[in-house]
Every structure is written in structure tokens, then in C-alpha cells.
């Protein structure tokens, strides 16, 4: 029997094997792992205590907030504020970014973007939810306070990103730009243990994942592509938690789509907190991630914290095929823009 490898051991080992890596990023990743364990504990007992249901507020994107969203947001802030490595945080749940004061006179080198609880409409009905995070090296000098531009960096500049899925088991998946690895929480020892080494997305797969209820609100090229998926007898799977839908596709192959609709003319999902970190993971695993104009998600320059984007991501051969539909049926997309 081989010995298990915990998330902390793995992170430290990786740091030693990359000469440019510093202990700060290691500490930050460990703190995110710790916050995830605390959120996991609350998600697991959500049915038992008075934590289910809606909170009275709307979040910064104008959506109703479930109580666990607030809880997860607060725990992430608690852990990152005291880590000493993080100078500020931007969250789907906060109108503006928060600045963290220096610790031991040391200002953090990194900023973090988070969707503290993804799939919140699924909490009350015991369906998988997640946490998404991205880490950037700040642009402002380390001895100053963070500014908005520290958070408005393209996904290409992420130094690490990942997600936690609170599902039948709790799994943390992350990358620092050297492949993707997954860690399953062993509740008996309270540790994330390496369970999915060097994850590679299949070149194609049997699933397509889209809210097909909006079919009539999609542009022609998306409708044509969805018709094609249906014609091929691909299996439709849509959980309504992006983390969970992407998790399936990462392991089994397929394509995830959230195009623009009439209600969300730029797409619904948030570039900073959802699209970029998951695009980073998908690309690191060998997949592709574009918007409906066929721009690479990671190259988009964010203009505001809560910017939304359309998104299409998943198995590379399927994304290439989808791009052909867009070029054939969308009026304004030249072939060379792919
Ligand atoms: P959140 O719970 O963080 O607001 O995110 C929900 C997102 C995403 O996880 C999911 O893919 C999508 O919204 C579902 O939206 P629809 O209900 O419009 O399909
Ligand atoms: Mn979300
Ligand atoms: Mn959320």
C-alpha cells in the first residue's frame, strides 16, 4: 500500500521543485484549502441547522443570496485576511474589493478573486455546490494598498486557480500552471488527499451541458450547434452549478455552454470569479475555453469587477467543432478570428 499524500505535502513538494516558487503562494493555497474545509463542514450540515434559505440581501450582481453564500464569503475573508500573503480580495458577493491590512508589517504579494459558493440555488435541495478561486500577483507595489487594477487582470496572468466541489465527496482541484491535480477530502482524518494526479480532459466526450430551457433565446449559431449535439445523441447534463458541470466534463469529456440570452446579453457568468479560473483549469488540462465571439476567455481584458461573459469550454475537439458552427452561422465572425 502506498502512502497517501496530503494537499499540504503536495503544495510544499511542488514549491521545492519550482525554483521560482515562493513560500507565499504555498501559504495562500493552504489557507484556501483550510477555508474550504470549514465551508465543507457547513455545507454538510446545511440540512440540520437554520442556515438554509435566502438571506434578505441581493448580491453585487443583483441576485438573491442564500445564507451559505454569506457564510462562505465570510470564512474566505477570515482566512485570507490573516494569511499575510493576500493583499486583497474581490468576491462575487461583494460590491467592491476589500483591502487587507499588512501583517507583521508585511503587505501580501497576491490578490484573490472568488465565487465563494457556486450553484447556490442547489443548496436547499441537496445538490452539489462549489467554491471557485483565482490568484494573481498584484500589479501595484507591495508596500502600497491594492487598487482595482490589481483585480482587473486577464486570466492569462493567473498564477493559480482552482475550485472545490462539495458533492458526493468533497474534491479540491487546482493548478499553478504546471498541470491540474485533484484532492479528495478524507473526513476521517480531515485532510485533502491526492486522488487525481495530472488530470487531462478527453479530446471529446459524450456530454453537452447547457440550460436548454433558454434555447429560443440563444443566437442562431448556438441553436444550430445544440441541434447538432442532440442529433448526435450526445447526453445532456445540466446541474446548474458550473463547478459540477465542468467537473464532469474535465473527467469524462464534453462541452459546457452558457451563451448570451435576451436576459443576459453579455452572458450570465462572471468573468473574474467563474469564467477565468475555470477556463484556466480547463486549458491546463488540455481543453479550450472561448466566448461566443470565439475570443479566448483567458485573453479577455476585464473592465469591471462584476463583468459577465458568454462562455463555451471543454474538450478541445468539440470546441473546435463548435467554432465551425459559429463561423458558418454567425454573421459577423470572420474565419481568422478563431
Ligand atoms: P452562483 O450560484 O454563484 O450565482 O452561480 C450560478 C451560476 C452557475 O453555477 C450555473 O452554471 C448558472 O449560474 C446557472 O444558471 P441558470 O439557472 O440560468 O442556468
Ligand atoms: Mn457561481
Ligand atoms: Mn456564487
Tab-separated table of C-alpha atoms and ligand atoms in Angstrom:
chain	number	residue	atom	x	y	z
A	1	UNK	CA	0.000	0.000	0.000
A	2	UNK	CA	1.434	3.380	-0.910
A	3	UNK	CA	1.340	6.252	1.497
A	4	UNK	CA	-1.270	8.974	0.969
A	5	UNK	CA	-0.102	12.460	0.013
A	6	UNK	CA	-1.967	15.349	1.598
A	7	UNK	CA	-2.670	18.666	-0.117
A	8	UNK	CA	-0.230	20.468	2.179
A	9	UNK	CA	2.552	17.968	1.461
A	10	UNK	CA	1.890	18.191	-2.259
A	11	UNK	CA	1.922	22.001	-2.290
A	12	UNK	CA	5.209	22.151	-0.389
A	13	UNK	CA	6.813	19.496	-2.607
A	14	UNK	CA	5.729	21.428	-5.707
A	15	UNK	CA	7.149	24.637	-4.284
A	16	UNK	CA	10.537	22.988	-3.798
A	17	UNK	CA	10.568	21.608	-7.356
A	18	UNK	CA	9.915	25.031	-8.944
A	19	UNK	CA	12.849	27.290	-8.286
A	20	UNK	CA	10.812	30.462	-8.917
A	21	UNK	CA	8.048	29.481	-6.500
A	22	UNK	CA	7.978	31.234	-3.171
A	23	UNK	CA	6.542	30.192	0.136
A	24	UNK	CA	3.885	32.926	-0.075
A	25	UNK	CA	1.832	31.214	-2.755
A	26	UNK	CA	2.173	27.949	-0.876
A	27	UNK	CA	0.778	29.556	2.272
A	28	UNK	CA	-2.084	31.109	0.361
A	29	UNK	CA	-3.109	27.830	-1.248
A	30	UNK	CA	-3.004	26.119	2.127
A	31	UNK	CA	-5.242	28.813	3.598
A	32	UNK	CA	-7.747	28.367	0.777
A	33	UNK	CA	-7.706	24.613	1.453
A	34	UNK	CA	-8.390	25.294	5.120
A	35	UNK	CA	-11.261	27.678	4.373
A	36	UNK	CA	-12.706	25.036	2.023
A	37	UNK	CA	-12.762	22.520	4.880
A	38	UNK	CA	-14.722	24.934	7.060
A	39	UNK	CA	-17.198	25.710	4.271
A	40	UNK	CA	-17.493	21.987	3.609
A	41	UNK	CA	-18.438	21.395	7.253
A	42	UNK	CA	-21.273	23.922	6.985
A	43	UNK	CA	-22.456	22.671	3.588
A	44	UNK	CA	-22.631	19.154	5.012
A	45	UNK	CA	-24.774	20.148	7.952
A	46	UNK	CA	-26.848	22.629	5.971
A	47	UNK	CA	-29.942	20.453	6.374
A	48	UNK	CA	-29.583	20.295	10.123
A	49	UNK	CA	-29.390	23.896	11.189
A	50	UNK	CA	-31.068	27.131	10.418
A	51	UNK	CA	-28.642	28.046	7.676
A	52	UNK	CA	-30.711	27.044	4.699
A	53	UNK	CA	-32.795	29.526	2.807
A	54	UNK	CA	-32.444	33.001	1.451
A	55	UNK	CA	-30.682	35.896	3.057
A	56	UNK	CA	-32.547	39.209	2.833
A	57	UNK	CA	-29.955	40.904	0.630
A	58	UNK	CA	-29.153	40.735	-3.039
A	59	UNK	CA	-25.508	40.288	-4.002
A	60	UNK	CA	-23.414	42.688	-6.070
A	61	UNK	CA	-24.799	41.136	-9.257
A	62	UNK	CA	-28.415	41.720	-8.114
A	63	UNK	CA	-29.223	38.079	-7.403
A	64	UNK	CA	-30.810	36.725	-4.263
A	65	UNK	CA	-28.209	35.459	-1.857
A	66	UNK	CA	-28.558	32.226	0.080
A	67	UNK	CA	-27.259	32.267	3.664
A	68	UNK	CA	-24.456	29.858	2.916
A	69	UNK	CA	-23.124	32.265	0.276
A	70	UNK	CA	-22.601	34.830	3.007
A	71	UNK	CA	-21.088	32.270	5.336
A	72	UNK	CA	-18.626	31.026	2.688
A	73	UNK	CA	-17.709	34.584	1.756
A	74	UNK	CA	-17.001	35.495	5.390
A	75	UNK	CA	-14.883	32.403	6.038
A	76	UNK	CA	-12.737	33.048	2.954
A	77	UNK	CA	-12.206	36.636	4.065
A	78	UNK	CA	-11.290	35.495	7.606
A	79	UNK	CA	-8.673	33.053	6.378
A	80	UNK	CA	-7.172	35.211	3.655
A	81	UNK	CA	-7.083	38.368	5.756
A	82	UNK	CA	-4.881	36.712	8.334
A	83	UNK	CA	-2.730	34.714	5.918
A	84	UNK	CA	-0.272	37.582	5.428
A	85	UNK	CA	0.129	36.610	1.774
A	86	UNK	CA	-3.045	38.168	0.421
A	87	UNK	CA	-3.344	41.945	-0.011
A	88	UNK	CA	-6.979	41.983	-1.073
A	89	UNK	CA	-9.972	40.024	-2.256
A	90	UNK	CA	-12.699	40.534	-4.857
A	91	UNK	CA	-15.767	38.366	-4.465
A	92	UNK	CA	-18.966	37.735	-6.368
A	93	UNK	CA	-20.721	38.557	-3.091
A	94	UNK	CA	-19.167	41.987	-2.572
A	95	UNK	CA	-19.885	45.168	-4.477
A	96	UNK	CA	-16.266	46.296	-4.158
A	97	UNK	CA	-12.950	44.594	-3.462
A	98	UNK	CA	-11.626	44.514	0.105
A	99	UNK	CA	-8.120	45.527	1.138
A	100	UNK	CA	-6.320	43.536	3.790
A	101	UNK	CA	-4.011	45.347	6.194
A	102	UNK	CA	-0.339	44.339	6.350
A	103	UNK	CA	0.511	41.560	8.810
A	104	UNK	CA	3.705	41.856	10.822
A	105	UNK	CA	4.360	44.960	8.709
A	106	UNK	CA	4.309	42.789	5.625
A	107	UNK	CA	1.877	43.530	2.797
A	108	UNK	CA	0.801	40.498	0.743
A	109	UNK	CA	2.049	39.970	-2.795
A	110	UNK	CA	-1.138	38.411	-4.114
A	111	UNK	CA	-4.796	39.217	-4.637
A	112	UNK	CA	-7.568	36.636	-4.749
A	113	UNK	CA	-10.833	36.506	-6.726
A	114	UNK	CA	-13.606	34.166	-5.533
A	115	UNK	CA	-17.063	32.851	-6.147
A	116	UNK	CA	-17.478	31.667	-2.536
A	117	UNK	CA	-20.465	29.457	-3.267
A	118	UNK	CA	-21.263	28.468	-6.816
A	119	UNK	CA	-24.646	26.916	-7.557
A	120	UNK	CA	-26.398	28.423	-4.574
A	121	UNK	CA	-29.873	27.606	-5.947
A	122	UNK	CA	-28.929	23.956	-5.373
A	123	UNK	CA	-28.173	24.202	-1.649
A	124	UNK	CA	-31.703	23.753	-0.384
A	125	UNK	CA	-32.209	20.617	-2.446
A	126	UNK	CA	-29.015	18.767	-1.575
A	127	UNK	CA	-27.354	19.081	-4.984
A	128	UNK	CA	-23.614	19.738	-5.442
A	129	UNK	CA	-22.286	23.247	-4.935
A	130	UNK	CA	-18.758	24.619	-5.205
A	131	UNK	CA	-16.203	27.328	-4.481
A	132	UNK	CA	-14.108	28.890	-7.270
A	133	UNK	CA	-10.877	30.849	-6.754
A	134	UNK	CA	-8.155	32.598	-8.720
A	135	UNK	CA	-4.869	34.115	-7.520
A	136	UNK	CA	-2.998	36.987	-9.184
A	137	UNK	CA	0.348	38.572	-8.424
A	138	UNK	CA	-0.587	42.180	-7.624
A	139	UNK	CA	0.409	44.933	-10.071
A	140	UNK	CA	0.747	47.728	-7.515
A	141	UNK	CA	3.963	47.930	-5.463
A	142	UNK	CA	3.974	45.554	-2.491
A	143	UNK	CA	4.313	48.367	0.048
A	144	UNK	CA	1.105	50.102	-1.082
A	145	UNK	CA	-2.584	49.324	-0.756
A	146	UNK	CA	-4.188	47.311	-3.554
A	147	UNK	CA	-6.158	49.047	-6.279
A	148	UNK	CA	-8.899	47.885	-8.619
A	149	UNK	CA	-6.397	47.278	-11.428
A	150	UNK	CA	-4.822	44.501	-9.349
A	151	UNK	CA	-8.039	42.537	-9.853
A	152	UNK	CA	-8.726	43.506	-13.472
A	153	UNK	CA	-6.024	41.278	-14.911
A	154	UNK	CA	-6.655	38.853	-17.755
A	155	UNK	CA	-6.944	35.181	-16.864
A	156	UNK	CA	-3.644	34.551	-18.633
A	157	UNK	CA	-1.917	36.284	-15.706
A	158	UNK	CA	-3.390	33.969	-13.071
A	159	UNK	CA	-0.629	32.383	-11.006
A	160	UNK	CA	-3.010	29.764	-9.665
A	161	UNK	CA	-6.689	28.878	-9.830
A	162	UNK	CA	-8.987	26.123	-8.764
A	163	UNK	CA	-12.282	25.003	-7.386
A	164	UNK	CA	-13.773	22.896	-4.649
A	165	UNK	CA	-16.791	20.721	-5.366
A	166	UNK	CA	-18.946	19.799	-2.377
A	167	UNK	CA	-20.527	16.703	-3.904
A	168	UNK	CA	-20.853	13.042	-3.032
A	169	UNK	CA	-17.312	13.637	-1.889
A	170	UNK	CA	-15.522	16.954	-1.484
A	171	UNK	CA	-12.764	17.462	-4.028
A	172	UNK	CA	-10.344	20.353	-4.446
A	173	UNK	CA	-8.868	20.763	-7.932
A	174	UNK	CA	-6.164	23.332	-8.600
A	175	UNK	CA	-3.339	24.344	-10.895
A	176	UNK	CA	-0.359	26.660	-10.620
A	177	UNK	CA	0.324	26.444	-14.341
A	178	UNK	CA	2.039	23.046	-14.231
A	179	UNK	CA	-0.934	20.757	-14.882
A	180	UNK	CA	-4.038	20.057	-12.818
A	181	UNK	CA	-4.338	17.890	-9.719
A	182	UNK	CA	-7.320	16.857	-7.604
A	183	UNK	CA	-7.520	16.115	-3.865
A	184	UNK	CA	-10.385	14.344	-2.145
A	185	UNK	CA	-11.270	15.263	1.416
A	186	UNK	CA	-10.961	12.267	3.707
A	187	UNK	CA	-13.388	13.173	6.504
A	188	UNK	CA	-11.869	10.618	8.864
A	189	UNK	CA	-8.553	12.499	9.001
A	190	UNK	CA	-9.825	15.914	7.864
A	191	UNK	CA	-7.279	16.164	5.064
A	192	UNK	CA	-7.458	16.668	1.310
A	193	UNK	CA	-5.538	13.706	-0.158
A	194	UNK	CA	-4.113	13.492	-3.683
A	195	UNK	CA	-6.616	11.392	-5.626
A	196	UNK	CA	-6.470	12.658	-9.240
A	197	UNK	CA	-2.928	13.241	-10.457
A	198	UNK	CA	-2.241	15.270	-13.620
A	199	UNK	CA	-5.823	15.484	-14.877
A	200	UNK	CA	-6.200	15.513	-18.677
A	201	UNK	CA	-9.521	16.341	-20.300
A	202	UNK	CA	-10.585	13.845	-23.018
A	203	UNK	CA	-10.252	15.187	-26.562
A	204	UNK	CA	-14.000	14.668	-26.977
A	205	UNK	CA	-16.744	13.192	-24.857
A	206	UNK	CA	-20.372	12.122	-24.675
A	207	UNK	CA	-21.831	15.138	-22.832
A	208	UNK	CA	-23.108	18.577	-23.616
A	209	UNK	CA	-24.099	20.882	-20.800
A	210	UNK	CA	-26.318	23.905	-21.367
A	211	UNK	CA	-29.560	25.318	-19.973
A	212	UNK	CA	-31.608	24.148	-22.930
A	213	UNK	CA	-34.664	25.866	-21.450
A	214	UNK	CA	-33.221	29.074	-22.943
A	215	UNK	CA	-32.876	27.517	-26.410
A	216	UNK	CA	-35.176	30.028	-28.102
A	217	UNK	CA	-33.243	32.921	-26.526
A	218	UNK	CA	-29.908	31.800	-28.000
A	219	UNK	CA	-28.437	33.132	-31.246
A	220	UNK	CA	-28.832	31.038	-34.399
A	221	UNK	CA	-25.315	29.570	-34.360
A	222	UNK	CA	-25.761	28.280	-30.790
A	223	UNK	CA	-29.141	26.787	-31.655
A	224	UNK	CA	-27.603	25.051	-34.677
A	225	UNK	CA	-24.794	23.661	-32.537
A	226	UNK	CA	-27.225	22.435	-29.878
A	227	UNK	CA	-29.346	20.780	-32.605
A	228	UNK	CA	-26.176	19.052	-33.799
A	229	UNK	CA	-25.368	17.790	-30.278
A	230	UNK	CA	-28.887	16.482	-29.993
A	231	UNK	CA	-28.689	14.865	-33.463
A	232	UNK	CA	-25.535	13.067	-32.397
A	233	UNK	CA	-27.403	11.715	-29.361
A	234	UNK	CA	-24.947	13.387	-27.022
A	235	UNK	CA	-26.149	13.177	-23.439
A	236	UNK	CA	-27.481	16.405	-21.981
A	237	UNK	CA	-26.361	17.004	-18.393
A	238	UNK	CA	-27.008	20.319	-16.672
A	239	UNK	CA	-26.685	20.654	-12.925
A	240	UNK	CA	-26.922	24.436	-12.665
A	241	UNK	CA	-23.695	24.522	-10.656
A	242	UNK	CA	-20.968	25.436	-13.126
A	243	UNK	CA	-18.304	23.795	-10.956
A	244	UNK	CA	-20.152	20.475	-11.038
A	245	UNK	CA	-20.854	20.634	-14.770
A	246	UNK	CA	-17.198	21.440	-15.508
A	247	UNK	CA	-16.001	18.744	-13.097
A	248	UNK	CA	-17.881	16.079	-15.088
A	249	UNK	CA	-16.508	17.383	-18.386
A	250	UNK	CA	-12.955	17.541	-17.060
A	251	UNK	CA	-13.013	13.825	-16.336
A	252	UNK	CA	-15.410	12.419	-18.924
A	253	UNK	CA	-15.212	14.927	-21.777
A	254	UNK	CA	-17.840	17.141	-23.321
A	255	UNK	CA	-18.743	20.757	-23.782
A	256	UNK	CA	-20.227	23.359	-21.418
A	257	UNK	CA	-22.077	26.357	-22.866
A	258	UNK	CA	-23.536	29.455	-21.280
A	259	UNK	CA	-24.160	31.765	-24.266
A	260	UNK	CA	-25.730	35.216	-24.214
A	261	UNK	CA	-29.521	35.281	-23.841
A	262	UNK	CA	-32.049	38.089	-24.051
A	263	UNK	CA	-31.962	38.456	-20.266
A	264	UNK	CA	-28.149	38.376	-20.184
A	265	UNK	CA	-26.967	39.951	-23.465
A	266	UNK	CA	-23.306	39.533	-22.446
A	267	UNK	CA	-23.791	36.098	-20.885
A	268	UNK	CA	-24.595	35.406	-17.236
A	269	UNK	CA	-21.397	34.043	-15.773
A	270	UNK	CA	-18.841	36.327	-14.220
A	271	UNK	CA	-15.501	36.683	-15.978
A	272	UNK	CA	-13.395	37.194	-12.844
A	273	UNK	CA	-14.994	34.754	-10.437
A	274	UNK	CA	-16.285	31.951	-12.669
A	275	UNK	CA	-15.099	32.005	-16.302
A	276	UNK	CA	-11.415	32.789	-15.828
A	277	UNK	CA	-10.494	30.357	-13.034
A	278	UNK	CA	-12.401	27.509	-14.684
A	279	UNK	CA	-11.008	28.373	-18.136
A	280	UNK	CA	-7.522	28.247	-16.595
A	281	UNK	CA	-8.181	24.764	-15.181
A	282	UNK	CA	-9.735	23.513	-18.429
A	283	UNK	CA	-6.805	24.834	-20.514
A	284	UNK	CA	-4.240	23.450	-18.088
A	285	UNK	CA	-5.936	20.064	-18.520
A	286	UNK	CA	-5.650	20.362	-22.325
A	287	UNK	CA	-9.085	21.804	-23.092
A	288	UNK	CA	-10.249	25.061	-24.640
A	289	UNK	CA	-12.357	27.979	-23.381
A	290	UNK	CA	-13.821	30.708	-25.608
A	291	UNK	CA	-16.624	33.244	-25.589
A	292	UNK	CA	-19.320	33.180	-28.286
A	293	UNK	CA	-17.258	35.557	-30.411
A	294	UNK	CA	-14.530	32.895	-30.320
A	295	UNK	CA	-12.142	35.019	-28.263
A	296	UNK	CA	-10.064	33.040	-25.814
A	297	UNK	CA	-11.545	33.651	-22.344
A	298	UNK	CA	-8.108	33.961	-20.721
A	299	UNK	CA	-7.134	36.787	-23.089
A	300	UNK	CA	-10.149	38.972	-22.308
A	301	UNK	CA	-9.192	42.186	-20.511
A	302	UNK	CA	-11.668	42.759	-17.667
A	303	UNK	CA	-13.051	46.280	-17.411
A	304	UNK	CA	-15.079	45.903	-14.231
A	305	UNK	CA	-15.144	43.581	-11.266
A	306	UNK	CA	-18.544	42.048	-11.962
A	307	UNK	CA	-18.195	41.814	-15.739
A	308	UNK	CA	-20.113	38.961	-17.318
A	309	UNK	CA	-19.139	36.871	-20.296
A	310	UNK	CA	-20.599	34.203	-22.526
A	311	UNK	CA	-18.600	31.004	-22.255
A	312	UNK	CA	-18.020	27.771	-24.132
A	313	UNK	CA	-15.477	25.383	-22.686
A	314	UNK	CA	-14.475	21.770	-22.628
A	315	UNK	CA	-12.934	19.046	-24.785
A	316	UNK	CA	-10.688	20.591	-27.448
A	317	UNK	CA	-12.042	18.715	-30.498
A	318	UNK	CA	-15.611	19.637	-29.517
A	319	UNK	CA	-14.771	23.306	-29.037
A	320	UNK	CA	-13.132	23.353	-32.489
A	321	UNK	CA	-16.265	21.823	-33.963
A	322	UNK	CA	-18.493	24.330	-32.166
A	323	UNK	CA	-16.323	27.157	-33.531
A	324	UNK	CA	-17.065	25.924	-37.070
A	325	UNK	CA	-20.790	26.330	-36.363
A	326	UNK	CA	-20.226	29.855	-35.139
A	327	UNK	CA	-18.228	30.731	-38.248
A	328	UNK	CA	-20.821	29.197	-40.518
A	329	UNK	CA	-23.926	30.735	-38.960
A	330	UNK	CA	-22.875	33.896	-37.117
A	331	UNK	CA	-22.996	36.900	-39.425
A	332	UNK	CA	-20.075	38.903	-38.027
A	333	UNK	CA	-17.356	36.438	-37.141
A	334	UNK	CA	-14.550	36.237	-39.685
A	335	UNK	CA	-12.891	32.810	-40.058
A	336	UNK	CA	-9.458	34.096	-38.957
A	337	UNK	CA	-10.734	35.316	-35.554
A	338	UNK	CA	-10.601	31.787	-34.157
B	1	LIG	P1	-23.983	31.333	-8.375
B	1	LIG	O1	-24.703	30.346	-7.535
B	1	LIG	O2	-22.574	31.581	-7.921
B	1	LIG	O3	-24.747	32.609	-8.609
B	1	LIG	O4	-23.718	30.681	-9.819
B	1	LIG	C1	-24.755	30.060	-10.532
B	1	LIG	C2	-24.330	30.016	-11.955
B	1	LIG	C3	-23.566	28.765	-12.383
B	1	LIG	O5	-23.018	28.000	-11.391
B	1	LIG	C4	-24.558	27.975	-13.171
B	1	LIG	O6	-23.912	27.323	-14.213
B	1	LIG	C5	-25.533	29.002	-13.664
B	1	LIG	O7	-25.481	30.081	-12.770
B	1	LIG	C6	-26.926	28.509	-13.736
B	1	LIG	O8	-27.718	29.483	-14.309
B	1	LIG	P2	-29.171	29.188	-14.923
B	1	LIG	O9	-30.040	28.826	-13.782
B	1	LIG	O10	-29.539	30.452	-15.620
B	1	LIG	O11	-28.992	28.040	-15.905
B	2	LIG	MN1	-21.287	30.964	-9.483
B	3	LIG	MN1	-21.894	32.299	-6.026
